[in-house]
PDB file of C-alpha atoms in Angstrom:
ATOM      1  CA  UNK A   1     112.392  84.555 126.490  1.00  0.00           C
ATOM      2  CA  UNK A   2     112.627  86.621 122.666  1.00  0.00           C
ATOM      3  CA  UNK A   3     112.792  85.109 119.203  1.00  0.00           C
ATOM      4  CA  UNK A   4     115.633  86.183 118.565  1.00  0.00           C
ATOM      5  CA  UNK A   5     118.057  84.268 121.093  1.00  0.00           C
ATOM      6  CA  UNK A   6     118.262  80.145 121.182  1.00  0.00           C
ATOM      7  CA  UNK A   7     116.646  78.524 123.660  1.00  0.00           C
ATOM      8  CA  UNK A   8     119.508  77.038 125.233  1.00  0.00           C
ATOM      9  CA  UNK A   9     117.045  73.398 126.397  1.00  0.00           C
ATOM     10  CA  UNK A  10     117.238  72.481 122.294  1.00  0.00           C
ATOM     11  CA  UNK A  11     120.910  73.517 121.313  1.00  0.00           C
ATOM     12  CA  UNK A  12     123.162  71.271 120.526  1.00  0.00           C
ATOM     13  CA  UNK A  13     126.187  72.685 122.323  1.00  0.00           C
ATOM     14  CA  UNK A  14     126.285  75.627 125.403  1.00  0.00           C
ATOM     15  CA  UNK A  15     125.500  78.874 124.283  1.00  0.00           C
ATOM     16  CA  UNK A  16     127.574  81.501 125.657  1.00  0.00           C
ATOM     17  CA  UNK A  17     125.440  84.043 126.990  1.00  0.00           C
ATOM     18  CA  UNK A  18     126.569  88.417 127.408  1.00  0.00           C
ATOM     19  CA  UNK A  19     124.348  90.839 129.031  1.00  0.00           C
ATOM     20  CA  UNK A  20     124.735  93.934 125.950  1.00  0.00           C
ATOM     21  CA  UNK A  21     126.617  97.028 127.581  1.00  0.00           C
ATOM     22  CA  UNK A  22     124.181  99.299 128.175  1.00  0.00           C
ATOM     23  CA  UNK A  23     125.186 103.820 127.757  1.00  0.00           C
ATOM     24  CA  UNK A  24     125.848 105.538 130.487  1.00  0.00           C
ATOM     25  CA  UNK A  25     121.849 106.786 131.315  1.00  0.00           C
ATOM     26  CA  UNK A  26     122.643 110.256 130.747  1.00  0.00           C
ATOM     27  CA  UNK A  27     123.602 109.352 126.498  1.00  0.00           C
ATOM     28  CA  UNK A  28     120.437 107.363 127.197  1.00  0.00           C
ATOM     29  CA  UNK A  29     118.108 110.296 127.756  1.00  0.00           C
ATOM     30  CA  UNK A  30     119.799 112.702 126.439  1.00  0.00           C
ATOM     31  CA  UNK A  31     117.826 114.959 124.207  1.00  0.00           C
ATOM     32  CA  UNK A  32     118.666 115.677 120.149  1.00  0.00           C
ATOM     33  CA  UNK A  33     119.901 119.396 119.844  1.00  0.00           C
ATOM     34  CA  UNK A  34     117.682 122.149 118.313  1.00  0.00           C
ATOM     35  CA  UNK A  35     118.244 122.915 115.131  1.00  0.00           C
ATOM     36  CA  UNK A  36     116.815 125.889 113.177  1.00  0.00           C
ATOM     37  CA  UNK A  37     116.104 125.282 109.539  1.00  0.00           C
ATOM     38  CA  UNK A  38     117.548 127.744 106.294  1.00  0.00           C
ATOM     39  CA  UNK A  39     116.678 128.430 103.518  1.00  0.00           C
ATOM     40  CA  UNK A  40     119.691 129.707 101.249  1.00  0.00           C
ATOM     41  CA  UNK A  41     118.922 131.219  97.995  1.00  0.00           C
ATOM     42  CA  UNK A  42     122.367 132.089  95.561  1.00  0.00           C
ATOM     43  CA  UNK A  43     123.576 132.065  91.680  1.00  0.00           C
ATOM     44  CA  UNK A  44     126.467 130.723  90.568  1.00  0.00           C
ATOM     45  CA  UNK A  45     128.537 130.481  87.279  1.00  0.00           C
ATOM     46  CA  UNK A  46     128.585 127.189  86.377  1.00  0.00           C
ATOM     47  CA  UNK A  47     131.545 126.906  84.378  1.00  0.00           C
ATOM     48  CA  UNK A  48     134.366 125.644  86.472  1.00  0.00           C
ATOM     49  CA  UNK A  49     131.760 123.448  88.139  1.00  0.00           C
ATOM     50  CA  UNK A  50     131.387 119.430  87.993  1.00  0.00           C
ATOM     51  CA  UNK A  51     128.442 120.061  88.644  1.00  0.00           C
ATOM     52  CA  UNK A  52     126.038 120.942  91.569  1.00  0.00           C
ATOM     53  CA  UNK A  53     126.324 117.287  93.619  1.00  0.00           C
ATOM     54  CA  UNK A  54     129.649 116.443  95.202  1.00  0.00           C
ATOM     55  CA  UNK A  55     131.824 113.932  93.823  1.00  0.00           C
ATOM     56  CA  UNK A  56     135.637 113.542  95.322  1.00  0.00           C
ATOM     57  CA  UNK A  57     138.144 115.406  93.754  1.00  0.00           C
ATOM     58  CA  UNK A  58     135.989 116.839  92.017  1.00  0.00           C
ATOM     59  CA  UNK A  59     135.399 120.855  92.433  1.00  0.00           C
ATOM     60  CA  UNK A  60     131.591 121.561  92.909  1.00  0.00           C
ATOM     61  CA  UNK A  61     128.870 123.418  94.282  1.00  0.00           C
ATOM     62  CA  UNK A  62     127.796 121.148  96.745  1.00  0.00           C
ATOM     63  CA  UNK A  63     131.434 120.311  97.899  1.00  0.00           C
ATOM     64  CA  UNK A  64     132.690 125.002  97.824  1.00  0.00           C
ATOM     65  CA  UNK A  65     128.923 125.752  99.800  1.00  0.00           C
ATOM     66  CA  UNK A  66     129.703 122.344 102.323  1.00  0.00           C
ATOM     67  CA  UNK A  67     133.452 123.582 103.524  1.00  0.00           C
ATOM     68  CA  UNK A  68     132.494 127.206 103.427  1.00  0.00           C
ATOM     69  CA  UNK A  69     129.236 126.188 105.726  1.00  0.00           C
ATOM     70  CA  UNK A  70     131.790 124.056 107.569  1.00  0.00           C
ATOM     71  CA  UNK A  71     134.282 126.853 108.197  1.00  0.00           C
ATOM     72  CA  UNK A  72     132.284 129.329 109.854  1.00  0.00           C
ATOM     73  CA  UNK A  73     129.970 127.039 112.250  1.00  0.00           C
ATOM     74  CA  UNK A  74     132.659 124.039 112.115  1.00  0.00           C
ATOM     75  CA  UNK A  75     130.498 120.912 112.448  1.00  0.00           C
ATOM     76  CA  UNK A  76     129.915 119.057 109.366  1.00  0.00           C
ATOM     77  CA  UNK A  77     126.292 120.478 107.681  1.00  0.00           C
ATOM     78  CA  UNK A  78     124.925 119.020 105.148  1.00  0.00           C
ATOM     79  CA  UNK A  79     122.795 121.051 102.265  1.00  0.00           C
ATOM     80  CA  UNK A  80     119.716 119.907 100.830  1.00  0.00           C
ATOM     81  CA  UNK A  81     118.826 121.582  96.568  1.00  0.00           C
ATOM     82  CA  UNK A  82     116.427 121.997  94.210  1.00  0.00           C
ATOM     83  CA  UNK A  83     117.974 121.199  91.420  1.00  0.00           C
ATOM     84  CA  UNK A  84     120.957 119.676  91.193  1.00  0.00           C
ATOM     85  CA  UNK A  85     122.344 121.530  87.738  1.00  0.00           C
ATOM     86  CA  UNK A  86     125.159 120.021  85.614  1.00  0.00           C
ATOM     87  CA  UNK A  87     128.967 120.216  84.607  1.00  0.00           C
ATOM     88  CA  UNK A  88     129.001 123.682  83.113  1.00  0.00           C
ATOM     89  CA  UNK A  89     125.473 124.963  83.557  1.00  0.00           C
ATOM     90  CA  UNK A  90     124.894 127.947  85.813  1.00  0.00           C
ATOM     91  CA  UNK A  91     122.419 129.308  88.353  1.00  0.00           C
ATOM     92  CA  UNK A  92     120.237 132.998  89.235  1.00  0.00           C
ATOM     93  CA  UNK A  93     117.721 131.523  91.080  1.00  0.00           C
ATOM     94  CA  UNK A  94     119.198 128.247  93.256  1.00  0.00           C
ATOM     95  CA  UNK A  95     118.010 127.050  96.731  1.00  0.00           C
ATOM     96  CA  UNK A  96     118.244 125.004  98.892  1.00  0.00           C
ATOM     97  CA  UNK A  97     118.149 124.230 102.527  1.00  0.00           C
ATOM     98  CA  UNK A  98     120.004 122.904 105.740  1.00  0.00           C
ATOM     99  CA  UNK A  99     119.620 122.320 109.849  1.00  0.00           C
ATOM    100  CA  UNK A 100     121.950 123.477 112.390  1.00  0.00           C
ATOM    101  CA  UNK A 101     122.370 123.544 116.029  1.00  0.00           C
ATOM    102  CA  UNK A 102     120.259 126.422 117.637  1.00  0.00           C
ATOM    103  CA  UNK A 103     123.483 127.040 119.970  1.00  0.00           C
ATOM    104  CA  UNK A 104     126.381 126.607 116.993  1.00  0.00           C
ATOM    105  CA  UNK A 105     123.619 129.821 114.539  1.00  0.00           C
ATOM    106  CA  UNK A 106     123.912 131.504 117.965  1.00  0.00           C
ATOM    107  CA  UNK A 107     127.353 132.195 117.828  1.00  0.00           C
ATOM    108  CA  UNK A 108     127.905 133.674 114.363  1.00  0.00           C
ATOM    109  CA  UNK A 109     127.296 136.955 115.817  1.00  0.00           C
ATOM    110  CA  UNK A 110     130.012 137.432 118.197  1.00  0.00           C
ATOM    111  CA  UNK A 111     130.361 140.335 119.489  1.00  0.00           C
ATOM    112  CA  UNK A 112     128.219 142.185 116.741  1.00  0.00           C
ATOM    113  CA  UNK A 113     124.659 143.385 116.548  1.00  0.00           C
ATOM    114  CA  UNK A 114     123.905 141.271 113.662  1.00  0.00           C
ATOM    115  CA  UNK A 115     121.219 138.619 113.550  1.00  0.00           C
ATOM    116  CA  UNK A 116     122.378 135.222 113.396  1.00  0.00           C
ATOM    117  CA  UNK A 117     121.966 134.860 109.374  1.00  0.00           C
ATOM    118  CA  UNK A 118     122.744 138.011 108.570  1.00  0.00           C
ATOM    119  CA  UNK A 119     126.420 136.837 110.237  1.00  0.00           C
ATOM    120  CA  UNK A 120     125.749 133.489 108.019  1.00  0.00           C
ATOM    121  CA  UNK A 121     125.504 135.584 105.460  1.00  0.00           C
ATOM    122  CA  UNK A 122     128.017 138.116 105.735  1.00  0.00           C
ATOM    123  CA  UNK A 123     130.895 135.160 106.421  1.00  0.00           C
ATOM    124  CA  UNK A 124     130.066 132.731 104.196  1.00  0.00           C
ATOM    125  CA  UNK A 125     130.455 135.968 101.486  1.00  0.00           C
ATOM    126  CA  UNK A 126     134.278 136.087 103.331  1.00  0.00           C
ATOM    127  CA  UNK A 127     134.827 132.231 102.899  1.00  0.00           C
ATOM    128  CA  UNK A 128     132.943 131.582  99.708  1.00  0.00           C
ATOM    129  CA  UNK A 129     134.667 130.701  95.580  1.00  0.00           C
ATOM    130  CA  UNK A 130     133.711 134.154  93.614  1.00  0.00           C
ATOM    131  CA  UNK A 131     131.550 132.540  91.613  1.00  0.00           C
ATOM    132  CA  UNK A 132     129.195 131.841  94.001  1.00  0.00           C
ATOM    133  CA  UNK A 133     127.344 133.941  96.017  1.00  0.00           C
ATOM    134  CA  UNK A 134     124.423 133.346  98.697  1.00  0.00           C
ATOM    135  CA  UNK A 135     122.580 136.001  98.491  1.00  0.00           C
ATOM    136  CA  UNK A 136     119.626 135.210 101.206  1.00  0.00           C
ATOM    137  CA  UNK A 137     119.304 133.229 104.534  1.00  0.00           C
ATOM    138  CA  UNK A 138     116.706 133.160 106.211  1.00  0.00           C
ATOM    139  CA  UNK A 139     114.553 130.785 109.086  1.00  0.00           C
ATOM    140  CA  UNK A 140     111.571 128.462 107.191  1.00  0.00           C
ATOM    141  CA  UNK A 141     109.961 125.789 109.118  1.00  0.00           C
ATOM    142  CA  UNK A 142     110.773 122.686 109.707  1.00  0.00           C
ATOM    143  CA  UNK A 143     108.633 121.332 106.652  1.00  0.00           C
ATOM    144  CA  UNK A 144     110.006 123.196 104.724  1.00  0.00           C
ATOM    145  CA  UNK A 145     112.011 120.937 101.375  1.00  0.00           C
ATOM    146  CA  UNK A 146     113.918 123.050  98.649  1.00  0.00           C
ATOM    147  CA  UNK A 147     113.745 119.425  97.211  1.00  0.00           C
ATOM    148  CA  UNK A 148     110.612 117.662  96.475  1.00  0.00           C
ATOM    149  CA  UNK A 149     108.980 121.626  98.499  1.00  0.00           C
ATOM    150  CA  UNK A 150     109.190 123.130  94.885  1.00  0.00           C
ATOM    151  CA  UNK A 151     106.110 123.789  92.781  1.00  0.00           C
ATOM    152  CA  UNK A 152     108.104 124.136  89.916  1.00  0.00           C
ATOM    153  CA  UNK A 153     111.269 125.431  88.243  1.00  0.00           C
ATOM    154  CA  UNK A 154     112.312 127.699  85.580  1.00  0.00           C
ATOM    155  CA  UNK A 155     115.410 127.231  83.286  1.00  0.00           C
ATOM    156  CA  UNK A 156     116.646 129.794  80.747  1.00  0.00           C
ATOM    157  CA  UNK A 157     118.837 127.995  77.448  1.00  0.00           C
ATOM    158  CA  UNK A 158     120.182 130.942  76.319  1.00  0.00           C
ATOM    159  CA  UNK A 159     121.916 131.034  71.588  1.00  0.00           C
ATOM    160  CA  UNK A 160     123.380 134.138  70.153  1.00  0.00           C
ATOM    161  CA  UNK A 161     123.309 132.479  66.682  1.00  0.00           C
ATOM    162  CA  UNK A 162     125.367 135.124  64.670  1.00  0.00           C
ATOM    163  CA  UNK A 163     128.155 137.233  64.606  1.00  0.00           C
ATOM    164  CA  UNK A 164     126.285 140.516  64.951  1.00  0.00           C
ATOM    165  CA  UNK A 165     125.011 139.026  68.879  1.00  0.00           C
ATOM    166  CA  UNK A 166     128.274 137.222  70.192  1.00  0.00           C
ATOM    167  CA  UNK A 167     129.674 138.736  72.972  1.00  0.00           C
ATOM    168  CA  UNK A 168     132.514 137.201  74.742  1.00  0.00           C
ATOM    169  CA  UNK A 169     132.227 138.143  77.896  1.00  0.00           C
ATOM    170  CA  UNK A 170     129.002 136.558  77.951  1.00  0.00           C
ATOM    171  CA  UNK A 171     129.710 132.886  79.860  1.00  0.00           C
ATOM    172  CA  UNK A 172     126.143 132.069  79.920  1.00  0.00           C
ATOM    173  CA  UNK A 173     125.387 131.902  76.203  1.00  0.00           C
ATOM    174  CA  UNK A 174     125.955 129.549  74.035  1.00  0.00           C
ATOM    175  CA  UNK A 175     127.597 130.167  70.456  1.00  0.00           C
ATOM    176  CA  UNK A 176     125.826 127.990  67.211  1.00  0.00           C
ATOM    177  CA  UNK A 177     126.850 128.822  64.254  1.00  0.00           C
ATOM    178  CA  UNK A 178     123.698 129.156  61.991  1.00  0.00           C
ATOM    179  CA  UNK A 179     121.497 131.229  62.499  1.00  0.00           C
ATOM    180  CA  UNK A 180     117.659 129.999  63.945  1.00  0.00           C
ATOM    181  CA  UNK A 181     114.344 129.893  63.087  1.00  0.00           C
ATOM    182  CA  UNK A 182     112.625 131.041  66.388  1.00  0.00           C
ATOM    183  CA  UNK A 183     108.756 130.916  65.244  1.00  0.00           C
ATOM    184  CA  UNK A 184     109.621 127.502  63.798  1.00  0.00           C
ATOM    185  CA  UNK A 185     110.997 126.176  67.030  1.00  0.00           C
ATOM    186  CA  UNK A 186     108.163 128.173  68.586  1.00  0.00           C
ATOM    187  CA  UNK A 187     105.616 125.937  67.118  1.00  0.00           C
ATOM    188  CA  UNK A 188     106.898 122.297  67.947  1.00  0.00           C
ATOM    189  CA  UNK A 189     107.720 122.656  71.036  1.00  0.00           C
ATOM    190  CA  UNK A 190     103.336 123.007  71.523  1.00  0.00           C
ATOM    191  CA  UNK A 191     103.323 119.627  70.818  1.00  0.00           C
ATOM    192  CA  UNK A 192     105.501 118.295  74.070  1.00  0.00           C
ATOM    193  CA  UNK A 193     103.131 120.824  76.885  1.00  0.00           C
ATOM    194  CA  UNK A 194     101.340 119.101  79.419  1.00  0.00           C
ATOM    195  CA  UNK A 195     102.134 116.413  81.482  1.00  0.00           C
ATOM    196  CA  UNK A 196     103.917 112.795  79.168  1.00  0.00           C
ATOM    197  CA  UNK A 197     106.465 110.443  79.587  1.00  0.00           C
ATOM    198  CA  UNK A 198     109.752 112.532  78.810  1.00  0.00           C
ATOM    199  CA  UNK A 199     111.848 108.403  78.895  1.00  0.00           C
ATOM    200  CA  UNK A 200     113.206 109.789  75.431  1.00  0.00           C
ATOM    201  CA  UNK A 201     114.190 113.717  76.516  1.00  0.00           C
ATOM    202  CA  UNK A 202     115.680 112.084  79.941  1.00  0.00           C
ATOM    203  CA  UNK A 203     118.820 109.942  81.255  1.00  0.00           C
ATOM    204  CA  UNK A 204     116.806 108.271  83.756  1.00  0.00           C
ATOM    205  CA  UNK A 205     117.142 107.372  87.532  1.00  0.00           C
ATOM    206  CA  UNK A 206     116.619 103.824  88.298  1.00  0.00           C
ATOM    207  CA  UNK A 207     113.417 102.935  89.418  1.00  0.00           C
ATOM    208  CA  UNK A 208     112.109 106.869  89.817  1.00  0.00           C
ATOM    209  CA  UNK A 209     109.480 108.237  87.318  1.00  0.00           C
ATOM    210  CA  UNK A 210     109.534 110.228  83.891  1.00  0.00           C
ATOM    211  CA  UNK A 211     107.019 111.510  84.478  1.00  0.00           C
ATOM    212  CA  UNK A 212     106.686 115.451  83.614  1.00  0.00           C
ATOM    213  CA  UNK A 213     104.250 118.078  83.472  1.00  0.00           C
ATOM    214  CA  UNK A 214     105.445 121.068  81.291  1.00  0.00           C
ATOM    215  CA  UNK A 215     104.221 124.314  81.779  1.00  0.00           C
ATOM    216  CA  UNK A 216     105.647 125.898  79.301  1.00  0.00           C
ATOM    217  CA  UNK A 217     108.620 126.094  76.455  1.00  0.00           C
ATOM    218  CA  UNK A 218     109.494 129.321  74.792  1.00  0.00           C
ATOM    219  CA  UNK A 219     110.861 130.496  72.204  1.00  0.00           C
ATOM    220  CA  UNK A 220     112.006 134.527  71.232  1.00  0.00           C
ATOM    221  CA  UNK A 221     114.726 137.212  70.740  1.00  0.00           C
ATOM    222  CA  UNK A 222     114.195 140.299  72.734  1.00  0.00           C
ATOM    223  CA  UNK A 223     114.117 143.205  69.899  1.00  0.00           C
ATOM    224  CA  UNK A 224     116.630 145.968  71.373  1.00  0.00           C
ATOM    225  CA  UNK A 225     116.568 147.760  74.334  1.00  0.00           C
ATOM    226  CA  UNK A 226     114.989 144.425  76.078  1.00  0.00           C
ATOM    227  CA  UNK A 227     117.352 141.917  78.321  1.00  0.00           C
ATOM    228  CA  UNK A 228     119.263 139.985  76.127  1.00  0.00           C
ATOM    229  CA  UNK A 229     118.440 141.280  73.489  1.00  0.00           C
ATOM    230  CA  UNK A 230     118.817 139.651  69.495  1.00  0.00           C
ATOM    231  CA  UNK A 231     119.463 136.778  71.923  1.00  0.00           C
ATOM    232  CA  UNK A 232     118.193 133.644  71.075  1.00  0.00           C
ATOM    233  CA  UNK A 233     115.839 132.376  74.510  1.00  0.00           C
ATOM    234  CA  UNK A 234     113.941 129.157  75.773  1.00  0.00           C
ATOM    235  CA  UNK A 235     111.945 130.282  78.580  1.00  0.00           C
ATOM    236  CA  UNK A 236     111.281 126.107  80.582  1.00  0.00           C
ATOM    237  CA  UNK A 237     109.011 125.489  83.630  1.00  0.00           C
ATOM    238  CA  UNK A 238     107.967 122.443  85.192  1.00  0.00           C
ATOM    239  CA  UNK A 239     106.972 121.042  87.787  1.00  0.00           C
ATOM    240  CA  UNK A 240     110.158 119.666  88.212  1.00  0.00           C
ATOM    241  CA  UNK A 241     113.033 118.245  85.553  1.00  0.00           C
ATOM    242  CA  UNK A 242     114.421 114.983  84.923  1.00  0.00           C
ATOM    243  CA  UNK A 243     117.837 114.415  84.648  1.00  0.00           C
ATOM    244  CA  UNK A 244     119.576 116.595  80.798  1.00  0.00           C
ATOM    245  CA  UNK A 245     115.482 116.927  80.175  1.00  0.00           C
ATOM    246  CA  UNK A 246     116.194 120.677  79.674  1.00  0.00           C
ATOM    247  CA  UNK A 247     118.790 120.432  77.550  1.00  0.00           C
ATOM    248  CA  UNK A 248     117.429 117.537  75.253  1.00  0.00           C
ATOM    249  CA  UNK A 249     114.573 119.680  74.834  1.00  0.00           C
ATOM    250  CA  UNK A 250     116.555 122.210  73.334  1.00  0.00           C
ATOM    251  CA  UNK A 251     118.998 120.553  71.382  1.00  0.00           C
ATOM    252  CA  UNK A 252     115.892 118.922  69.753  1.00  0.00           C
ATOM    253  CA  UNK A 253     114.470 122.122  69.138  1.00  0.00           C
ATOM    254  CA  UNK A 254     117.733 123.967  67.728  1.00  0.00           C
ATOM    255  CA  UNK A 255     117.918 120.735  65.064  1.00  0.00           C
ATOM    256  CA  UNK A 256     113.767 122.318  63.734  1.00  0.00           C
ATOM    257  CA  UNK A 257     115.176 125.419  64.321  1.00  0.00           C
ATOM    258  CA  UNK A 258     118.475 124.798  62.012  1.00  0.00           C
ATOM    259  CA  UNK A 259     115.971 123.231  59.477  1.00  0.00           C
ATOM    260  CA  UNK A 260     117.412 119.711  59.349  1.00  0.00           C
ATOM    261  CA  UNK A 261     113.919 118.614  61.603  1.00  0.00           C
ATOM    262  CA  UNK A 262     110.616 119.183  60.607  1.00  0.00           C
ATOM    263  CA  UNK A 263     108.362 120.805  63.150  1.00  0.00           C
ATOM    264  CA  UNK A 264     106.730 117.389  63.444  1.00  0.00           C
ATOM    265  CA  UNK A 265     109.224 115.459  64.596  1.00  0.00           C
ATOM    266  CA  UNK A 266     109.720 116.517  68.222  1.00  0.00           C
ATOM    267  CA  UNK A 267     106.621 115.436  68.887  1.00  0.00           C
ATOM    268  CA  UNK A 268     107.754 111.837  67.439  1.00  0.00           C
ATOM    269  CA  UNK A 269     110.513 111.381  69.633  1.00  0.00           C
ATOM    270  CA  UNK A 270     108.287 112.056  72.388  1.00  0.00           C
ATOM    271  CA  UNK A 271     106.107 109.542  71.952  1.00  0.00           C
ATOM    272  CA  UNK A 272     109.037 106.948  70.335  1.00  0.00           C
ATOM    273  CA  UNK A 273     109.477 107.314  74.383  1.00  0.00           C
ATOM    274  CA  UNK A 274     113.154 105.551  74.667  1.00  0.00           C
ATOM    275  CA  UNK A 275     116.424 106.085  75.257  1.00  0.00           C
ATOM    276  CA  UNK A 276     118.099 103.752  71.926  1.00  0.00           C
ATOM    277  CA  UNK A 277     120.053 106.882  70.233  1.00  0.00           C
ATOM    278  CA  UNK A 278     118.141 106.912  66.938  1.00  0.00           C
ATOM    279  CA  UNK A 279     119.120 105.795  63.402  1.00  0.00           C
ATOM    280  CA  UNK A 280     119.996 107.199  60.529  1.00  0.00           C
ATOM    281  CA  UNK A 281     116.219 107.387  59.296  1.00  0.00           C
ATOM    282  CA  UNK A 282     113.838 105.950  62.369  1.00  0.00           C
ATOM    283  CA  UNK A 283     113.803 107.921  65.643  1.00  0.00           C
ATOM    284  CA  UNK A 284     116.214 108.002  68.835  1.00  0.00           C
ATOM    285  CA  UNK A 285     115.677 109.289  72.322  1.00  0.00           C
ATOM    286  CA  UNK A 286     116.597 113.627  71.556  1.00  0.00           C
ATOM    287  CA  UNK A 287     120.229 114.883  70.951  1.00  0.00           C
ATOM    288  CA  UNK A 288     121.754 117.241  73.899  1.00  0.00           C
ATOM    289  CA  UNK A 289     122.569 120.697  73.617  1.00  0.00           C
ATOM    290  CA  UNK A 290     125.990 121.123  75.920  1.00  0.00           C
ATOM    291  CA  UNK A 291     125.078 122.844  79.155  1.00  0.00           C
ATOM    292  CA  UNK A 292     127.311 126.682  78.296  1.00  0.00           C
ATOM    293  CA  UNK A 293     123.417 128.465  77.497  1.00  0.00           C
ATOM    294  CA  UNK A 294     121.686 126.761  80.235  1.00  0.00           C
ATOM    295  CA  UNK A 295     120.750 128.429  83.629  1.00  0.00           C
ATOM    296  CA  UNK A 296     118.650 128.008  86.492  1.00  0.00           C
ATOM    297  CA  UNK A 297     116.245 130.655  87.062  1.00  0.00           C
ATOM    298  CA  UNK A 298     113.653 130.422  89.341  1.00  0.00           C
ATOM    299  CA  UNK A 299     112.332 127.669  92.031  1.00  0.00           C
ATOM    300  CA  UNK A 300     108.651 128.137  93.209  1.00  0.00           C
ATOM    301  CA  UNK A 301     107.050 127.030  96.365  1.00  0.00           C
ATOM    302  CA  UNK A 302     103.972 127.415  97.725  1.00  0.00           C
ATOM    303  CA  UNK A 303     103.296 128.928 101.139  1.00  0.00           C
ATOM    304  CA  UNK A 304     104.025 127.329 104.596  1.00  0.00           C
ATOM    305  CA  UNK A 305     100.409 125.615 105.313  1.00  0.00           C
ATOM    306  CA  UNK A 306     101.325 123.965 102.389  1.00  0.00           C
ATOM    307  CA  UNK A 307     104.832 122.621 103.124  1.00  0.00           C
ATOM    308  CA  UNK A 308     103.568 119.596 103.892  1.00  0.00           C
ATOM    309  CA  UNK A 309     101.951 118.244 101.900  1.00  0.00           C
ATOM    310  CA  UNK A 310     103.601 119.676  98.814  1.00  0.00           C
ATOM    311  CA  UNK A 311     106.180 117.006  99.511  1.00  0.00           C
ATOM    312  CA  UNK A 312     104.404 113.977 100.286  1.00  0.00           C
ATOM    313  CA  UNK A 313     103.096 114.715  96.799  1.00  0.00           C
ATOM    314  CA  UNK A 314     106.048 114.960  94.963  1.00  0.00           C
ATOM    315  CA  UNK A 315     108.077 112.497  96.926  1.00  0.00           C
ATOM    316  CA  UNK A 316     104.972 110.520  95.997  1.00  0.00           C
ATOM    317  CA  UNK A 317     104.865 111.415  92.754  1.00  0.00           C
ATOM    318  CA  UNK A 318     108.195 110.734  91.860  1.00  0.00           C
ATOM    319  CA  UNK A 319     109.379 107.178  93.468  1.00  0.00           C
TER     320      UNK A 319
END
């Protein structure tokens, strides 16, 4: 007799036995509907969004995208994203994946001669708001994971530090009132490269690691004729980022560029490994800059045959 059921001979009061109702045989043997995993490459102007992640009563990128997908396919679909951007943060190279029933996917072209994924792109363009664009959709192996499969992510932060380069038409640039010493910021960034515990630069998730590998933290002021000429541009590349990590890195280095902190200060903040606010004379967590100048620029993935192994490694490292 299974251990989960009491023994009637040892029970002080009678036990009323009931046989669990069995599901119809057809339901018990019905296989799961086959699905196709799709990768979507998209961009968005984050100015009017409360970030990527869906939130009740808030306008978010995930919310708009999933609503549009539901209108087209007439089934609820969930997307998994490479990086959940904050409120006000933009993206040029965001990536997400979703699983779509193949029978639903096959209906999308209707009477046209387009492929199902081409039809999905066309129909999304008709229902998404103007500040979100899905550029490419393609079927990928089932091992593809937009979040855990990524090798690295690249962000760019753009700053206008003087009236000569302020452009009222650009919503992806932070207006800054003080001139910045770009060479000093570049030198101060060097000590932050490599694998470190970035607790001082993150808002950690409970139980998750704050150890990340910062591959690149480069500052430049592009010359005339180049993209972003005259602006101060930070390029930040890492295997992954903690919550608020890029904005905290930039906020710390802006203080160096203004001359309020010396070039060794970012390394001291890193070594402090604290979430406590700084006192007047002591070290604390890194200051955070506004979101407006931050853009997710690109997400890189391994070849198809390495997708599963990469996702397993990333899950283990990040808890």
